[in-house]
Amino acid sequence: MKEGMIAEVVALTGHNGDRIEGYSARPTAAEPVGSVVVLHHAPGLDFWCKEVVRRFAECGYAALAPNLYHRRGPGHWAEVAAAARAEGLGKAMPNDQVMGDIAGATDYVKSQPGSNGKAGVIGFCSGGRQAFLAACDVPALDAAVDCWGGSIVPQAPDPTKPNAPSRGVIHRAPDMSAPLLGIFGNDDTNPDPTQVDDIERELTRLGKDFEFHRYDGAGHGFFATDHPHYQQAQAVDGWKKVFAFFDVHLQSDAS
């Protein structure tokens, strides 16, 4: 980071014109920069997700994490997230609502004075699934990163997780227009390696622009430093892959 950053809570226009809250960080550098929309994981817009937003700013990107649980507020992020999860993510965050919020966040970051006109999306866990879908549904995006997004392929109902989405989104893959990076742990169970194989096979069949990286000894959430599954060596390499991908797709001027 050559200079400083500005981090703040902002209001943006989401799905159906709803005003929602987001956490934003941007470098104070004078030159135009690429932007990243950060999609929080199922626990919500927590301390680690805000740290991710600041990490992008420190590395020269403007970043914004829309609070996809905002409509279940107001309140502390953990209480709002708990209310959304108790209702069921499919009801609290239907796909069309989330895609509208991502489109609004993308418009917001691209409209800022310091934007170079490029914007990508990265998501973790449920946010990874949403990033995959956004690559198919939000044409303003220039790149997408799915970090261990589950339920992309259809899942058998799990009686221990009655609120988890079971219908996949892989059927939307023909509409994918943004290059996709996938980061997965081989010890994960959703998606497990067989499911990642299925996704890779379908994207290959469709001729999509994508690259997947898989890590032995890593399970779900292995980037999150406050998560019991954090794996330092795999996370360090995974972040290198993320920034190399975004550097290619987001750091050039829109012209």
XYZ file of N, CA and C in Angstrom:
765
model
N 0.849 -1.186 0.000
C 0.000 0.000 0.000
C 0.887 1.239 0.000
N 0.808 2.036 -1.052
C 1.650 3.216 -1.171
C 1.174 4.346 -0.275
N -0.133 4.451 -0.092
C -0.665 5.549 0.706
C -1.621 4.977 1.752
N -2.732 5.651 1.991
C -3.671 5.176 2.976
C -4.919 4.628 2.337
N -5.938 4.432 3.162
C -7.230 3.981 2.661
C -8.331 4.675 3.436
N -9.515 4.681 2.857
C -10.715 5.174 3.509
C -11.673 3.993 3.631
N -12.082 3.675 4.839
C -13.029 2.582 5.084
C -14.243 3.150 5.799
N -15.422 2.784 5.325
C -16.636 3.368 5.888
C -17.858 2.518 5.528
N -18.933 2.742 6.246
C -20.228 2.154 5.915
C -20.935 3.091 4.950
N -21.470 2.534 3.869
C -22.134 3.340 2.852
C -23.526 2.787 2.592
N -24.354 3.602 1.980
C -25.681 3.179 1.534
C -25.652 3.064 0.017
N -26.301 2.044 -0.505
C -26.364 1.845 -1.946
C -27.747 1.343 -2.316
N -28.048 1.406 -3.599
C -29.342 0.956 -4.091
C -29.232 -0.483 -4.552
N -30.052 -1.344 -3.956
C -30.029 -2.752 -4.289
C -31.241 -3.179 -5.093
N -31.628 -4.420 -4.901
C -32.741 -5.011 -5.648
C -34.023 -4.216 -5.439
N -34.747 -4.000 -6.530
C -36.041 -3.295 -6.487
C -35.933 -1.888 -5.914
N -34.752 -1.283 -6.010
C -34.583 0.070 -5.507
C -34.436 0.170 -4.003
N -34.299 -0.981 -3.298
C -34.123 -0.953 -1.849
C -32.798 -0.284 -1.493
N -32.809 0.507 -0.437
C -31.570 1.083 0.079
C -30.987 0.106 1.089
N -29.791 -0.377 0.806
C -29.143 -1.321 1.699
C -27.792 -0.768 2.129
N -27.214 -1.421 3.116
C -25.958 -0.980 3.698
C -24.815 -1.831 3.163
N -23.644 -1.237 3.073
C -22.451 -1.971 2.675
C -21.232 -1.424 3.369
N -20.194 -2.228 3.389
C -18.923 -1.811 3.973
C -17.936 -1.585 2.835
N -17.345 -0.415 2.795
C -16.518 0.011 1.670
C -15.121 0.384 2.141
N -14.122 0.072 1.318
C -12.764 0.536 1.563
C -12.111 0.813 0.218
N -11.352 1.870 0.152
C -10.693 2.229 -1.100
C -9.363 2.904 -0.791
N -8.372 2.720 -1.665
C -7.085 3.386 -1.452
C -7.198 4.863 -1.763
N -6.322 5.631 -1.186
C -6.342 7.075 -1.430
C -5.442 7.462 -2.596
N -4.947 6.478 -3.343
C -4.100 6.764 -4.502
C -4.871 7.572 -5.532
N -4.147 8.389 -6.281
C -4.796 9.295 -7.238
C -5.206 8.589 -8.521
N -4.492 7.533 -8.910
C -4.786 6.890 -10.186
C -6.061 6.045 -10.089
N -6.780 5.881 -11.212
C -7.993 5.058 -11.211
C -7.662 3.599 -10.869
N -8.576 2.942 -10.181
C -8.346 1.563 -9.743
C -9.539 0.690 -10.119
N -9.287 -0.615 -10.196
C -10.366 -1.580 -10.366
C -11.126 -1.771 -9.068
N -12.310 -2.352 -9.168
C -13.183 -2.504 -8.010
C -13.583 -3.964 -7.827
N -13.845 -4.338 -6.570
C -14.249 -5.697 -6.234
C -15.462 -5.643 -5.313
N -16.515 -6.364 -5.694
C -17.675 -6.563 -4.831
C -17.432 -7.842 -4.033
N -17.456 -7.737 -2.708
C -17.157 -8.857 -1.816
C -18.474 -9.389 -1.242
N -18.734 -10.682 -1.460
C -19.958 -11.311 -0.960
C -19.632 -12.114 0.290
N -20.245 -11.743 1.395
C -19.937 -12.378 2.672
C -20.395 -13.837 2.694
N -19.826 -14.588 3.637
C -20.211 -15.984 3.806
C -21.468 -16.083 4.651
N -21.926 -17.313 4.875
C -23.197 -17.513 5.574
C -23.238 -16.877 6.966
N -22.125 -16.843 7.723
C -22.190 -16.170 9.028
C -22.523 -14.690 8.960
N -22.392 -14.063 7.793
C -22.763 -12.669 7.658
C -21.576 -11.763 7.390
N -21.843 -10.474 7.389
C -20.815 -9.461 7.138
C -20.052 -9.228 8.441
N -19.204 -10.194 8.767
C -18.530 -10.212 10.058
C -17.166 -9.527 9.976
N -16.399 -9.660 11.063
C -15.112 -8.970 11.137
C -14.166 -9.451 10.040
N -14.153 -10.761 9.773
C -13.239 -11.273 8.763
C -13.608 -10.753 7.372
N -14.893 -10.712 7.044
C -15.297 -10.211 5.729
C -14.921 -8.740 5.565
N -15.054 -7.965 6.623
C -14.621 -6.570 6.556
C -13.104 -6.482 6.399
N -12.388 -7.404 7.007
C -10.944 -7.459 6.826
C -10.584 -7.747 5.371
N -11.375 -8.605 4.718
C -11.154 -8.894 3.303
C -11.335 -7.627 2.464
N -12.363 -6.852 2.776
C -12.593 -5.595 2.054
C -11.381 -4.685 2.194
N -10.873 -4.554 3.402
C -9.697 -3.696 3.622
C -8.448 -4.275 2.955
N -8.370 -5.587 2.880
C -7.228 -6.214 2.209
C -7.179 -5.807 0.736
N -8.327 -5.801 0.083
C -8.358 -5.379 -1.314
C -7.936 -3.923 -1.448
N -8.406 -3.071 -0.547
C -8.017 -1.657 -0.610
C -6.519 -1.499 -0.410
N -5.968 -2.275 0.516
C -4.531 -2.194 0.783
C -3.723 -2.620 -0.440
N -4.311 -3.494 -1.266
C -3.614 -3.997 -2.453
C -4.006 -3.247 -3.721
N -4.670 -2.097 -3.571
C -4.887 -1.229 -4.713
C -6.230 -1.324 -5.398
N -7.198 -1.937 -4.759
C -8.548 -2.017 -5.319
C -9.531 -1.248 -4.435
N -10.600 -0.759 -5.041
C -11.743 -0.274 -4.267
C -12.664 -1.464 -4.046
N -13.105 -1.677 -2.831
C -13.912 -2.856 -2.513
C -15.170 -2.463 -1.749
N -16.218 -3.226 -1.977
C -17.499 -2.978 -1.321
C -18.165 -4.305 -1.026
N -18.545 -4.509 0.228
C -19.285 -5.702 0.638
C -20.712 -5.301 0.975
N -21.683 -5.564 0.091
C -23.069 -5.278 0.452
C -23.534 -6.235 1.539
N -24.288 -5.724 2.488
C -24.841 -6.591 3.531
C -26.095 -7.264 2.968
N -25.943 -8.496 2.519
C -27.047 -9.205 1.878
C -28.144 -9.586 2.862
N -27.871 -9.430 4.169
C -28.882 -9.671 5.205
C -29.523 -8.368 5.688
N -29.236 -7.267 5.030
C -29.638 -5.946 5.526
C -31.137 -5.879 5.829
N -31.939 -6.525 5.023
C -33.401 -6.430 5.185
C -33.898 -7.106 6.452
N -33.039 -7.851 7.136
C -33.439 -8.491 8.392
C -32.971 -7.676 9.588
N -32.535 -6.441 9.338
C -32.072 -5.553 10.403
C -33.173 -4.615 10.843
N -32.808 -3.545 11.569
C -31.444 -3.188 11.955
C -30.957 -3.989 13.147
N -29.676 -3.826 13.456
C -29.091 -4.520 14.584
C -27.645 -4.862 14.323
N -27.018 -5.478 15.299
C -25.646 -5.938 15.160
C -25.590 -6.968 14.048
N -24.467 -6.998 13.318
C -24.377 -7.885 12.156
C -24.688 -9.337 12.513
N -24.256 -9.791 13.693
C -24.469 -11.184 14.074
C -25.954 -11.475 14.316
N -26.667 -10.504 14.911
C -28.094 -10.695 15.158
C -28.879 -10.692 13.850
N -28.504 -9.803 12.934
C -29.168 -9.734 11.641
C -28.923 -11.014 10.857
N -27.679 -11.499 10.875
C -27.355 -12.729 10.161
C -28.094 -13.921 10.754
N -28.194 -13.981 12.084
C -28.900 -15.081 12.725
C -30.376 -15.082 12.344
N -30.970 -13.905 12.253
C -32.370 -13.812 11.854
C -32.568 -14.313 10.431
N -31.643 -13.982 9.544
C -31.737 -14.433 8.156
C -31.572 -15.940 8.065
N -30.612 -16.491 8.773
C -30.372 -17.931 8.704
C -31.523 -18.710 9.321
N -32.123 -18.166 10.378
C -33.252 -18.847 11.004
C -34.446 -18.927 10.060
N -34.601 -17.906 9.240
C -35.695 -17.897 8.275
C -35.426 -18.845 7.117
N -34.145 -19.098 6.863
C -33.759 -19.916 5.720
C -33.189 -19.032 4.637
N -31.973 -19.339 4.187
C -31.304 -18.447 3.246
C -32.085 -18.309 1.947
N -32.775 -19.370 1.546
C -33.554 -19.279 0.316
C -34.677 -18.272 0.405
N -35.249 -18.102 1.613
C -36.317 -17.127 1.813
C -35.760 -15.739 2.121
N -34.716 -15.699 2.933
C -34.152 -14.400 3.304
C -33.372 -13.789 2.152
N -32.773 -14.637 1.311
C -31.942 -14.152 0.215
C -32.254 -14.919 -1.074
N -33.421 -14.739 -1.640
C -33.699 -15.396 -2.920
C -32.727 -14.919 -3.985
N -32.493 -15.782 -4.975
C -31.467 -15.480 -5.976
C -31.682 -14.142 -6.670
N -32.928 -13.843 -7.042
C -33.156 -12.594 -7.777
C -32.843 -11.379 -6.908
N -33.122 -11.473 -5.609
C -32.808 -10.366 -4.706
C -31.301 -10.167 -4.587
N -30.579 -11.271 -4.413
C -29.123 -11.174 -4.285
C -28.503 -10.642 -5.568
N -28.988 -11.124 -6.723
C -28.430 -10.635 -7.987
C -28.709 -9.143 -8.161
N -29.876 -8.687 -7.714
C -30.175 -7.264 -7.766
C -29.260 -6.458 -6.868
N -28.952 -7.006 -5.685
C -28.036 -6.315 -4.777
C -26.615 -6.275 -5.347
N -26.185 -7.374 -5.979
C -24.856 -7.396 -6.579
C -24.785 -6.419 -7.748
N -25.832 -6.381 -8.558
C -25.860 -5.426 -9.671
C -25.795 -3.998 -9.149
N -26.520 -3.710 -8.059
C -26.474 -2.376 -7.467
C -25.104 -2.040 -6.920
N -24.456 -3.025 -6.268
C -23.115 -2.800 -5.740
C -22.115 -2.575 -6.874
N -22.284 -3.323 -7.974
C -21.401 -3.154 -9.125
C -21.557 -1.760 -9.732
N -22.800 -1.330 -9.877
C -23.043 0.022 -10.391
C -22.436 1.073 -9.468
N -22.548 0.841 -8.160
C -22.032 1.803 -7.180
C -20.523 1.956 -7.335
N -19.786 0.826 -7.350
C -18.328 0.943 -7.388
C -17.851 1.487 -8.736
N -18.543 1.142 -9.813
C -18.121 1.640 -11.121
C -18.394 3.137 -11.285
N -19.354 3.655 -10.520
C -19.717 5.067 -10.645
C -18.844 5.982 -9.795
N -17.977 5.418 -8.949
C -17.154 6.252 -8.074
C -16.059 6.968 -8.876
N -15.688 8.173 -8.452
C -14.712 8.955 -9.218
C -13.385 8.245 -9.445
N -12.959 7.393 -8.525
C -11.663 6.735 -8.667
C -11.701 5.431 -9.431
N -12.848 5.070 -10.023
C -12.968 3.792 -10.717
C -12.339 3.840 -12.106
N -11.704 2.744 -12.504
C -11.201 2.638 -13.871
C -12.237 1.995 -14.806
N -13.448 1.745 -14.275
C -14.510 1.188 -15.087
C -14.594 -0.315 -15.071
N -13.696 -0.984 -14.305
C -13.703 -2.441 -14.218
C -14.174 -2.871 -12.832
N -14.953 -3.958 -12.773
C -15.419 -4.461 -11.479
C -15.535 -5.978 -11.527
N -15.091 -6.606 -10.447
C -15.229 -8.046 -10.282
C -16.002 -8.360 -9.026
N -16.254 -9.636 -8.803
C -16.957 -10.084 -7.608
C -16.213 -11.284 -7.047
N -16.157 -11.371 -5.719
C -15.617 -12.539 -5.040
C -16.562 -12.907 -3.915
N -16.807 -14.198 -3.741
C -17.703 -14.639 -2.680
C -17.178 -15.883 -2.005
N -17.558 -16.056 -0.752
C -17.091 -17.147 0.084
C -18.292 -17.940 0.601
N -18.224 -19.281 0.528
C -19.296 -20.129 1.045
C -20.579 -19.830 0.255
N -21.647 -19.424 0.906
C -22.862 -19.052 0.175
C -22.562 -17.924 -0.805
N -21.626 -17.046 -0.448
C -21.224 -15.979 -1.351
C -20.506 -16.497 -2.578
N -19.823 -17.644 -2.457
C -19.192 -18.244 -3.619
C -20.214 -18.728 -4.621
N -21.271 -19.343 -4.114
C -22.380 -19.757 -4.982
C -22.989 -18.541 -5.673
N -23.154 -17.468 -4.917
C -23.735 -16.252 -5.485
C -22.797 -15.606 -6.500
N -21.478 -15.699 -6.286
C -20.527 -15.171 -7.262
C -20.604 -15.957 -8.561
N -20.742 -17.280 -8.460
C -20.901 -18.114 -9.651
C -22.142 -17.673 -10.431
N -23.246 -17.500 -9.713
C -24.487 -17.099 -10.366
C -24.378 -15.687 -10.936
N -23.688 -14.798 -10.224
C -23.517 -13.425 -10.723
C -22.730 -13.400 -12.027
N -21.779 -14.325 -12.186
C -21.027 -14.403 -13.438
C -21.938 -14.733 -14.608
N -23.098 -15.310 -14.305
C -24.086 -15.659 -15.333
C -25.190 -14.625 -15.465
N -25.371 -13.791 -14.429
C -26.585 -12.991 -14.331
C -26.353 -11.485 -14.267
N -25.108 -11.053 -14.018
C -24.818 -9.625 -13.876
C -23.813 -9.250 -14.958
N -24.273 -8.812 -16.117
C -23.370 -8.592 -17.248
C -22.356 -7.472 -17.034
N -22.569 -6.596 -16.051
C -21.621 -5.498 -15.819
C -20.328 -5.975 -15.172
N -20.283 -7.220 -14.703
C -19.085 -7.739 -14.054
C -18.037 -8.153 -15.082
N -16.776 -7.894 -14.742
C -15.662 -8.233 -15.626
C -14.921 -9.486 -15.186
N -15.183 -9.991 -14.000
C -14.517 -11.189 -13.499
C -15.254 -11.654 -12.248
N -15.139 -12.945 -11.939
C -15.807 -13.496 -10.762
C -14.922 -14.553 -10.125
N -14.928 -14.595 -8.787
C -14.173 -15.592 -8.031
C -15.131 -16.302 -7.079
N -15.192 -17.619 -7.220
C -15.994 -18.478 -6.352
C -15.056 -19.185 -5.395
N -15.137 -18.845 -4.106
C -14.374 -19.536 -3.079
C -15.276 -20.525 -2.362
N -15.086 -21.810 -2.689
C -15.794 -22.948 -2.098
C -17.311 -22.763 -2.013
N -17.897 -22.236 -3.083
C -19.346 -22.080 -3.106
C -20.049 -23.422 -3.196
N -20.941 -23.699 -2.249
C -21.658 -24.962 -2.231
C -22.981 -24.886 -2.968
N -23.561 -26.045 -3.221
C -24.889 -26.164 -3.829
C -24.962 -25.525 -5.214
N -23.848 -25.534 -5.940
C -23.899 -25.116 -7.338
C -24.511 -26.221 -8.179
N -24.138 -27.464 -7.873
C -24.828 -28.601 -8.471
C -25.953 -29.003 -7.518
N -27.047 -29.584 -8.031
C -28.175 -29.942 -7.153
C -27.743 -30.875 -6.030
N -28.298 -30.638 -4.837
C -27.958 -31.423 -3.658
C -29.158 -32.234 -3.186
N -28.885 -33.410 -2.667
C -29.940 -34.165 -2.006
C -30.314 -33.435 -0.717
N -31.598 -33.353 -0.376
C -31.990 -32.663 0.858
C -31.278 -33.249 2.075
N -30.778 -32.376 2.944
C -30.090 -32.781 4.161
C -30.996 -32.467 5.350
N -31.521 -33.501 6.032
C -32.448 -33.243 7.148
C -31.811 -32.476 8.297
N -30.483 -32.485 8.385
C -29.808 -31.729 9.450
C -29.650 -30.263 9.094
N -29.883 -29.912 7.796
C -29.773 -28.518 7.344
C -31.000 -28.180 6.507
N -32.164 -28.086 7.161
C -33.403 -27.898 6.398
C -33.479 -26.581 5.645
N -32.676 -25.596 6.022
C -32.754 -24.288 5.371
C -31.715 -24.101 4.268
N -30.883 -25.112 4.040
C -29.843 -24.981 3.025
C -30.448 -25.119 1.631
N -29.948 -24.339 0.647
C -30.461 -24.480 -0.716
C -30.077 -25.836 -1.288
N -30.998 -26.512 -1.958
C -30.717 -27.819 -2.533
C -30.737 -27.777 -4.056
N -31.467 -26.815 -4.633
C -31.517 -26.703 -6.085
C -30.266 -25.979 -6.569
N -29.565 -26.588 -7.473
C -28.321 -26.006 -7.946
C -28.542 -24.846 -8.895
N -27.436 -24.228 -9.283
C -27.484 -23.137 -10.259
C -26.633 -23.473 -11.486
N -26.154 -24.709 -11.574
C -25.298 -25.083 -12.692
C -26.034 -24.966 -14.022
N -27.365 -25.044 -13.995
C -28.133 -24.912 -15.236
C -28.006 -23.514 -15.846
N -27.515 -22.541 -15.063
C -27.323 -21.193 -15.577
C -25.965 -21.016 -16.251
N -25.113 -22.028 -16.192
C -23.759 -21.910 -16.734
C -23.717 -21.481 -18.200
N -24.660 -21.870 -19.069
C -24.598 -21.378 -20.451
C -24.623 -19.854 -20.554
N -25.168 -19.174 -19.537
C -25.253 -17.711 -19.560
C -24.011 -17.034 -18.992
N -23.024 -17.806 -18.556
C -21.847 -17.205 -17.914
C -21.097 -16.327 -18.914
N -20.908 -15.053 -18.539
C -20.226 -14.115 -19.432
C -18.932 -13.578 -18.850
N -18.721 -13.720 -17.549
C -17.500 -13.227 -16.913
C -16.518 -14.374 -16.702
N -15.227 -14.137 -16.871
C -14.236 -15.157 -16.525
C -14.384 -15.556 -15.057
N -14.191 -16.838 -14.765
C -14.414 -17.365 -13.418
C -13.159 -18.029 -12.886
N -12.815 -17.688 -11.645
C -11.778 -18.380 -10.892
C -12.451 -19.141 -9.767
N -12.095 -20.405 -9.591
C -12.630 -21.204 -8.495
C -11.525 -21.639 -7.551
N -11.752 -21.482 -6.244
C -10.812 -21.893 -5.207
C -11.529 -22.906 -4.315
N -10.961 -24.105 -4.180
C -11.643 -25.172 -3.457
C -10.656 -25.952 -2.584
N -11.182 -26.490 -1.488
C -10.417 -27.390 -0.632
C -10.832 -28.824 -0.874
N -9.873 -29.705 -1.007
C -10.186 -31.098 -1.306
C -10.777 -31.852 -0.124
N -10.742 -31.250 1.075
C -11.368 -31.867 2.247
C -12.776 -31.324 2.504
N -13.253 -30.477 1.619
C -14.589 -29.894 1.771
C -15.645 -30.959 1.476
N -16.841 -30.760 2.023
C -17.959 -31.664 1.733
C -19.046 -31.013 0.899
N -19.056 -29.677 0.830
C -20.016 -28.973 -0.015
C -19.414 -27.640 -0.441
N -18.710 -27.638 -1.614
C -18.665 -28.721 -2.593
C -17.560 -29.729 -2.293
N -17.861 -30.992 -2.508
C -16.814 -31.996 -2.391
C -16.107 -32.135 -3.735
N -14.990 -32.847 -3.788
C -14.230 -32.931 -5.043
C -15.039 -33.453 -6.230
N -15.976 -34.363 -5.982
C -16.795 -34.867 -7.080
C -17.689 -33.778 -7.651
N -18.238 -32.940 -6.781
C -19.071 -31.829 -7.250
C -18.245 -30.808 -8.022
N -17.033 -30.544 -7.566
C -16.157 -29.631 -8.302
C -15.832 -30.213 -9.673
N -15.623 -31.524 -9.724
C -15.415 -32.187 -11.018
C -16.598 -31.948 -11.952
N -17.807 -32.063 -11.397
C -19.020 -31.870 -12.206
C -19.089 -30.447 -12.763
N -18.770 -29.467 -11.918
C -18.801 -28.071 -12.366
C -17.753 -27.850 -13.459
N -16.559 -28.361 -13.216
C -15.476 -28.189 -14.186
C -15.822 -28.844 -15.520
N -16.410 -30.023 -15.448
C -16.784 -30.735 -16.669
C -17.801 -29.937 -17.481
N -18.779 -29.346 -16.804
C -19.814 -28.595 -17.511
C -19.263 -27.302 -18.098
N -18.434 -26.597 -17.366
C -17.851 -25.359 -17.893
C -16.927 -25.649 -19.070
N -16.216 -26.762 -19.000
C -15.363 -27.156 -20.121
C -16.208 -27.479 -21.345
N -17.282 -28.216 -21.129
C -18.168 -28.573 -22.241
C -18.727 -27.331 -22.925
N -19.019 -26.301 -22.134
C -19.598 -25.073 -22.674
C -18.549 -24.113 -23.225
N -17.280 -24.435 -23.052
C -16.226 -23.562 -23.559
C -16.082 -22.264 -22.790
N -16.373 -22.270 -21.483
C -16.301 -21.053 -20.680
C -14.858 -20.735 -20.269
N -14.617 -19.474 -19.993
C -13.312 -18.987 -19.558
C -13.233 -19.141 -18.045
N -12.490 -20.155 -17.587
C -12.423 -20.395 -16.149
C -11.117 -21.094 -15.807
N -10.761 -21.018 -14.519
C -9.652 -21.794 -13.971
C -9.982 -22.169 -12.538
N -9.693 -23.411 -12.174
C -9.947 -23.907 -10.830
C -8.622 -24.270 -10.177
N -8.544 -24.005 -8.870
C -7.394 -24.413 -8.073
C -7.922 -25.144 -6.839
N -7.344 -26.301 -6.576
C -7.800 -27.155 -5.475
C -6.632 -27.412 -4.526
N -6.951 -27.502 -3.236
C -5.906 -27.598 -2.227
C -6.121 -28.808 -1.315
N -5.101 -29.680 -1.282
C -5.112 -30.780 -0.330
C -4.951 -30.227 1.085
N -5.530 -30.921 2.033
C -5.406 -30.506 3.421
C -6.230 -29.295 3.796
N -7.149 -28.892 2.919
C -7.981 -27.707 3.174
C -9.443 -28.089 3.038
N -10.247 -27.573 3.957
C -11.681 -27.800 3.910
C -12.430 -26.509 3.654
N -13.642 -26.428 4.161
C -14.486 -25.257 3.943
C -13.973 -24.088 4.770
N -13.908 -22.904 4.154
C -13.546 -21.694 4.890
C -12.077 -21.581 5.233
N -11.205 -22.165 4.404
C -9.804 -22.228 4.816
C -9.051 -20.918 4.637
N -9.674 -19.866 4.073
C -9.066 -18.527 4.038
C -9.271 -17.767 5.350
N -10.338 -18.081 6.066
C -10.774 -17.250 7.199
C -9.878 -17.467 8.412
N -9.145 -16.427 8.775
C -8.165 -16.541 9.854
C -8.800 -16.802 11.215
N -10.074 -16.474 11.377
C -10.738 -16.721 12.663
C -11.603 -17.981 12.617
N -11.401 -18.813 11.602
C -12.176 -20.034 11.407
C -11.320 -21.229 11.814
N -11.901 -22.242 12.462
C -11.083 -23.392 12.880
C -10.473 -24.167 11.717
N -11.001 -23.976 10.497
C -10.465 -24.677 9.329
C -9.413 -23.865 8.576
N -8.979 -22.740 9.126
C -7.971 -21.918 8.463
C -6.701 -22.729 8.228
N -6.198 -22.627 6.990
C -4.950 -23.300 6.621
C -4.031 -22.257 5.989
N -2.980 -21.905 6.713
C -2.164 -20.766 6.306
C -1.514 -20.961 4.945
N -0.808 -22.068 4.728
C -0.057 -22.244 3.482
C -0.995 -22.239 2.281
N -2.113 -22.960 2.397
C -3.061 -23.019 1.285
C -3.720 -21.663 1.060
N -4.029 -20.956 2.154
C -4.666 -19.641 2.022
C -3.725 -18.634 1.370
N -2.463 -18.642 1.751
C -1.499 -17.709 1.157
C -1.411 -17.936 -0.346
N -1.326 -19.192 -0.768
C -1.252 -19.470 -2.197
C -2.564 -19.124 -2.891
N -3.680 -19.415 -2.235
C -4.979 -19.095 -2.824
C -5.156 -17.607 -3.053
N -4.736 -16.791 -2.076
C -4.832 -15.341 -2.250
C -3.948 -14.865 -3.405
N -2.790 -15.488 -3.580
C -1.949 -15.134 -4.731
C -2.695 -15.391 -6.040
N -3.425 -16.500 -6.093
C -4.193 -16.819 -7.298
C -5.294 -15.784 -7.517
N -5.951 -15.367 -6.436
C -7.038 -14.386 -6.545
C -6.515 -13.064 -7.086
N -5.428 -12.565 -6.513
C -4.924 -11.259 -6.946
C -4.331 -11.319 -8.352
N -3.699 -12.428 -8.709
C -3.190 -12.560 -10.076
C -4.340 -12.529 -11.076
N -5.448 -13.179 -10.743
C -6.626 -13.213 -11.610
C -7.234 -11.825 -11.764
N -7.434 -11.136 -10.644
C -8.013 -9.793 -10.715
C -7.055 -8.795 -11.376
N -5.766 -8.965 -11.162
C -4.816 -8.061 -11.820
C -4.964 -8.132 -13.335
N -5.198 -9.329 -13.857
C -5.369 -9.494 -15.311
C -6.654 -8.846 -15.808
N -7.740 -9.042 -15.062
C -9.065 -8.670 -15.565
C -9.564 -7.307 -15.114
N -8.972 -6.737 -14.062
C -9.536 -5.503 -13.489
C -8.608 -4.318 -13.474
N -7.329 -4.508 -13.701
C -6.399 -3.408 -13.474
C -6.119 -2.551 -14.708
N -6.692 -2.908 -15.858
C -6.520 -2.054 -17.035
C -7.667 -1.052 -17.111
N -7.411 0.080 -17.775
C -8.466 1.073 -17.946
C -9.593 0.533 -18.796
N -10.785 1.068 -18.608
C -11.946 0.593 -19.357
C -11.750 0.772 -20.852
N -10.960 1.752 -21.244
C -10.736 1.969 -22.682
C -9.908 0.870 -23.297
